[in-house]
mmCIF file with all atom_site columns, C-alpha atoms in Angstrom:
data_model
loop_
_atom_site.group_PDB
_atom_site.id
_atom_site.type_symbol
_atom_site.label_atom_id
_atom_site.label_alt_id
_atom_site.label_comp_id
_atom_site.label_asym_id
_atom_site.label_entity_id
_atom_site.label_seq_id
_atom_site.pdbx_PDB_ins_code
_atom_site.Cartn_x
_atom_site.Cartn_y
_atom_site.Cartn_z
_atom_site.occupancy
_atom_site.B_iso_or_equiv
_atom_site.pdbx_formal_charge
_atom_site.auth_seq_id
_atom_site.auth_comp_id
_atom_site.auth_asym_id
_atom_site.auth_atom_id
_atom_site.pdbx_PDB_model_num
ATOM 1  C CA . MET A 1 1  ? 298.837 151.004 129.694 1.00 97.00 ? 238 MET A CA 1
ATOM 2  C CA . LYS A 1 2  ? 297.337 154.471 129.979 1.00 98.00 ? 239 LYS A CA 1
ATOM 3  C CA . TYR A 1 3  ? 294.674 155.999 127.786 1.00 98.00 ? 240 TYR A CA 1
ATOM 4  C CA . ILE A 1 4  ? 292.864 159.213 127.006 1.00 98.00 ? 241 ILE A CA 1
ATOM 5  C CA . ILE A 1 5  ? 289.588 159.401 125.110 1.00 98.00 ? 242 ILE A CA 1
ATOM 6  C CA . PHE A 1 6  ? 289.299 162.546 123.028 1.00 97.00 ? 243 PHE A CA 1
ATOM 7  C CA . GLU A 1 7  ? 286.405 163.989 121.105 1.00 96.00 ? 244 GLU A CA 1
ATOM 8  C CA . ASP A 1 8  ? 287.613 164.030 117.491 1.00 94.00 ? 245 ASP A CA 1
ATOM 9  C CA . PHE A 1 9  ? 286.809 166.711 114.928 1.00 93.00 ? 246 PHE A CA 1
ATOM 10 C CA . SER A 1 10 ? 283.542 164.996 113.972 1.00 94.00 ? 247 SER A CA 1
ATOM 11 C CA . GLY A 1 11 ? 282.437 164.664 117.612 1.00 94.00 ? 248 GLY A CA 1
ATOM 12 C CA . ASP A 1 12 ? 283.202 160.937 117.941 1.00 94.00 ? 249 ASP A CA 1
ATOM 13 C CA . PRO A 1 13 ? 285.116 159.535 120.926 1.00 96.00 ? 250 PRO A CA 1
ATOM 14 C CA . THR A 1 14 ? 288.662 158.545 119.928 1.00 95.00 ? 251 THR A CA 1
ATOM 15 C CA . PRO A 1 15 ? 290.854 156.549 122.318 1.00 97.00 ? 252 PRO A CA 1
ATOM 16 C CA . ILE A 1 16 ? 294.623 156.933 122.423 1.00 97.00 ? 253 ILE A CA 1
ATOM 17 C CA . ILE A 1 17 ? 296.474 154.163 124.289 1.00 97.00 ? 254 ILE A CA 1
ATOM 18 C CA . PHE A 1 18 ? 300.077 154.673 125.372 1.00 98.00 ? 255 PHE A CA 1
ATOM 19 C CA . PRO A 1 19 ? 302.734 153.274 127.758 1.00 98.00 ? 256 PRO A CA 1
ATOM 20 C CA . ASN A 1 20 ? 302.604 153.957 131.495 1.00 97.00 ? 257 ASN A CA 1
ATOM 21 C CA . ARG A 1 21 ? 305.953 155.787 131.384 1.00 97.00 ? 258 ARG A CA 1
ATOM 22 C CA . ILE A 1 22 ? 304.326 158.663 129.438 1.00 97.00 ? 259 ILE A CA 1
ATOM 23 C CA . ASP A 1 23 ? 302.375 161.129 131.549 1.00 97.00 ? 260 ASP A CA 1
ATOM 24 C CA . HIS A 1 24 ? 298.743 161.820 130.631 1.00 97.00 ? 261 HIS A CA 1
ATOM 25 C CA . ALA A 1 25 ? 299.473 165.559 130.402 1.00 97.00 ? 262 ALA A CA 1
ATOM 26 C CA . ASP A 1 26 ? 302.427 165.006 128.072 1.00 97.00 ? 263 ASP A CA 1
ATOM 27 C CA . MET A 1 27 ? 300.308 162.896 125.721 1.00 96.00 ? 264 MET A CA 1
ATOM 28 C CA . ARG A 1 28 ? 297.498 165.441 125.894 1.00 96.00 ? 265 ARG A CA 1
ATOM 29 C CA . GLU A 1 29 ? 299.846 168.144 124.625 1.00 95.00 ? 266 GLU A CA 1
ATOM 30 C CA . GLN A 1 30 ? 300.667 166.042 121.549 1.00 93.00 ? 267 GLN A CA 1
ATOM 31 C CA . MET A 1 31 ? 297.078 165.581 120.394 1.00 93.00 ? 268 MET A CA 1
ATOM 32 C CA . PRO A 1 32 ? 295.330 168.061 118.097 1.00 90.00 ? 269 PRO A CA 1
ATOM 33 C CA . TYR A 1 33 ? 291.874 167.372 119.556 1.00 89.00 ? 270 TYR A CA 1
ATOM 34 C CA . THR A 1 34 ? 290.325 170.142 121.616 1.00 86.00 ? 271 THR A CA 1
ATOM 35 C CA . LYS A 1 35 ? 288.401 168.118 124.183 1.00 95.00 ? 272 LYS A CA 1
ATOM 36 C CA . ALA A 1 36 ? 289.571 165.226 126.361 1.00 97.00 ? 273 ALA A CA 1
ATOM 37 C CA . LEU A 1 37 ? 286.590 163.249 127.666 1.00 98.00 ? 274 LEU A CA 1
ATOM 38 C CA . SER A 1 38 ? 288.135 160.719 130.054 1.00 98.00 ? 275 SER A CA 1
ATOM 39 C CA . ALA A 1 39 ? 291.471 159.211 131.038 1.00 98.00 ? 276 ALA A CA 1
ATOM 40 C CA . GLY A 1 40 ? 292.878 156.418 133.129 1.00 98.00 ? 277 GLY A CA 1
ATOM 41 C CA . TYR A 1 41 ? 294.422 152.977 132.772 1.00 98.00 ? 278 TYR A CA 1
ATOM 42 C CA . VAL A 1 42 ? 293.439 150.169 130.413 1.00 98.00 ? 279 VAL A CA 1
ATOM 43 C CA . SER A 1 43 ? 294.237 146.481 130.446 1.00 97.00 ? 280 SER A CA 1
ATOM 44 C CA . HIS A 1 44 ? 293.172 143.559 128.304 1.00 95.00 ? 281 HIS A CA 1
ATOM 45 C CA . GLY A 1 45 ? 292.350 140.165 129.702 1.00 94.00 ? 282 GLY A CA 1
ATOM 46 C CA . PRO A 1 46 ? 290.297 137.096 128.907 1.00 95.00 ? 283 PRO A CA 1
ATOM 47 C CA . TYR A 1 47 ? 287.066 139.103 129.141 1.00 93.00 ? 284 TYR A CA 1
ATOM 48 C CA . GLY A 1 48 ? 288.212 142.020 126.995 1.00 94.00 ? 285 GLY A CA 1
ATOM 49 C CA . PHE A 1 49 ? 289.260 145.534 127.892 1.00 97.00 ? 286 PHE A CA 1
ATOM 50 C CA . SER A 1 50 ? 288.973 146.973 131.371 1.00 97.00 ? 287 SER A CA 1
ATOM 51 C CA . CYS A 1 51 ? 289.363 150.670 132.223 1.00 98.00 ? 288 CYS A CA 1
ATOM 52 C CA . HIS A 1 52 ? 289.936 152.132 135.666 1.00 98.00 ? 289 HIS A CA 1
ATOM 53 C CA . GLY A 1 53 ? 291.630 154.908 137.578 1.00 98.00 ? 290 GLY A CA 1
ATOM 54 C CA . LYS A 1 54 ? 292.121 158.536 136.699 1.00 97.00 ? 291 LYS A CA 1
ATOM 55 C CA . SER A 1 55 ? 294.560 161.163 135.535 1.00 97.00 ? 292 SER A CA 1
ATOM 56 C CA . LYS A 1 56 ? 295.347 163.657 138.269 1.00 96.00 ? 293 LYS A CA 1
ATOM 57 C CA . THR A 1 57 ? 297.191 165.904 135.816 1.00 95.00 ? 294 THR A CA 1
ATOM 58 C CA . LEU A 1 58 ? 294.162 166.159 133.495 1.00 97.00 ? 295 LEU A CA 1
ATOM 59 C CA . ASP A 1 59 ? 291.566 165.998 136.270 1.00 97.00 ? 296 ASP A CA 1
ATOM 60 C CA . LEU A 1 60 ? 289.759 163.232 134.351 1.00 98.00 ? 297 LEU A CA 1
ATOM 61 C CA . GLU A 1 61 ? 288.796 159.703 135.312 1.00 98.00 ? 298 GLU A CA 1
ATOM 62 C CA . ALA A 1 62 ? 287.804 156.468 133.623 1.00 98.00 ? 299 ALA A CA 1
ATOM 63 C CA . ASP A 1 63 ? 284.200 156.316 132.473 1.00 96.00 ? 300 ASP A CA 1
ATOM 64 C CA . GLU A 1 64 ? 282.124 153.137 132.572 1.00 94.00 ? 301 GLU A CA 1
ATOM 65 C CA . ASN A 1 65 ? 281.747 153.238 128.751 1.00 97.00 ? 302 ASN A CA 1
ATOM 66 C CA . ASP A 1 66 ? 285.465 153.628 127.954 1.00 98.00 ? 303 ASP A CA 1
ATOM 67 C CA . ALA A 1 67 ? 286.120 149.889 127.573 1.00 98.00 ? 304 ALA A CA 1
ATOM 68 C CA . VAL A 1 68 ? 283.217 149.650 125.117 1.00 97.00 ? 305 VAL A CA 1
ATOM 69 C CA . ILE A 1 69 ? 284.582 152.555 123.060 1.00 97.00 ? 306 ILE A CA 1
ATOM 70 C CA . ILE A 1 70 ? 288.056 151.009 122.930 1.00 97.00 ? 307 ILE A CA 1
ATOM 71 C CA . THR A 1 71 ? 286.651 147.592 122.003 1.00 96.00 ? 308 THR A CA 1
ATOM 72 C CA . GLU A 1 72 ? 284.582 149.090 119.188 1.00 94.00 ? 309 GLU A CA 1
ATOM 73 C CA . LYS A 1 73 ? 287.643 150.855 117.739 1.00 91.00 ? 310 LYS A CA 1
ATOM 74 C CA . PHE A 1 74 ? 289.581 147.575 117.668 1.00 87.00 ? 311 PHE A CA 1
ATOM 75 C CA . GLU A 1 75 ? 286.635 145.766 116.069 1.00 86.00 ? 312 GLU A CA 1
ATOM 76 C CA . ASP A 1 76 ? 286.347 148.517 113.414 1.00 78.00 ? 313 ASP A CA 1
ATOM 77 C CA . ALA A 1 77 ? 290.035 148.121 112.623 1.00 70.00 ? 314 ALA A CA 1
ATOM 78 C CA . GLU A 1 78 ? 289.609 144.396 112.023 1.00 66.00 ? 315 GLU A CA 1
ATOM 79 C CA . SER A 1 79 ? 286.806 144.776 109.468 1.00 64.00 ? 316 SER A CA 1
#
């Protein structure tokens, strides 16, 4: 799966995860958020989320904290 982390209207990082067949730039155009912080590929395995790679079209890459941000959003959704 691909992802982009945006800065939402309150300044918080907000991840959007989407299928590989959708281009990062196409997804970026659909989002109302002004600033994209990072982008790449995400997978989930026995040790949680893992982020890697980059988006050439957005000139952004995965950040070492992206997996933590995504994990926190899933944990927030469960509570």
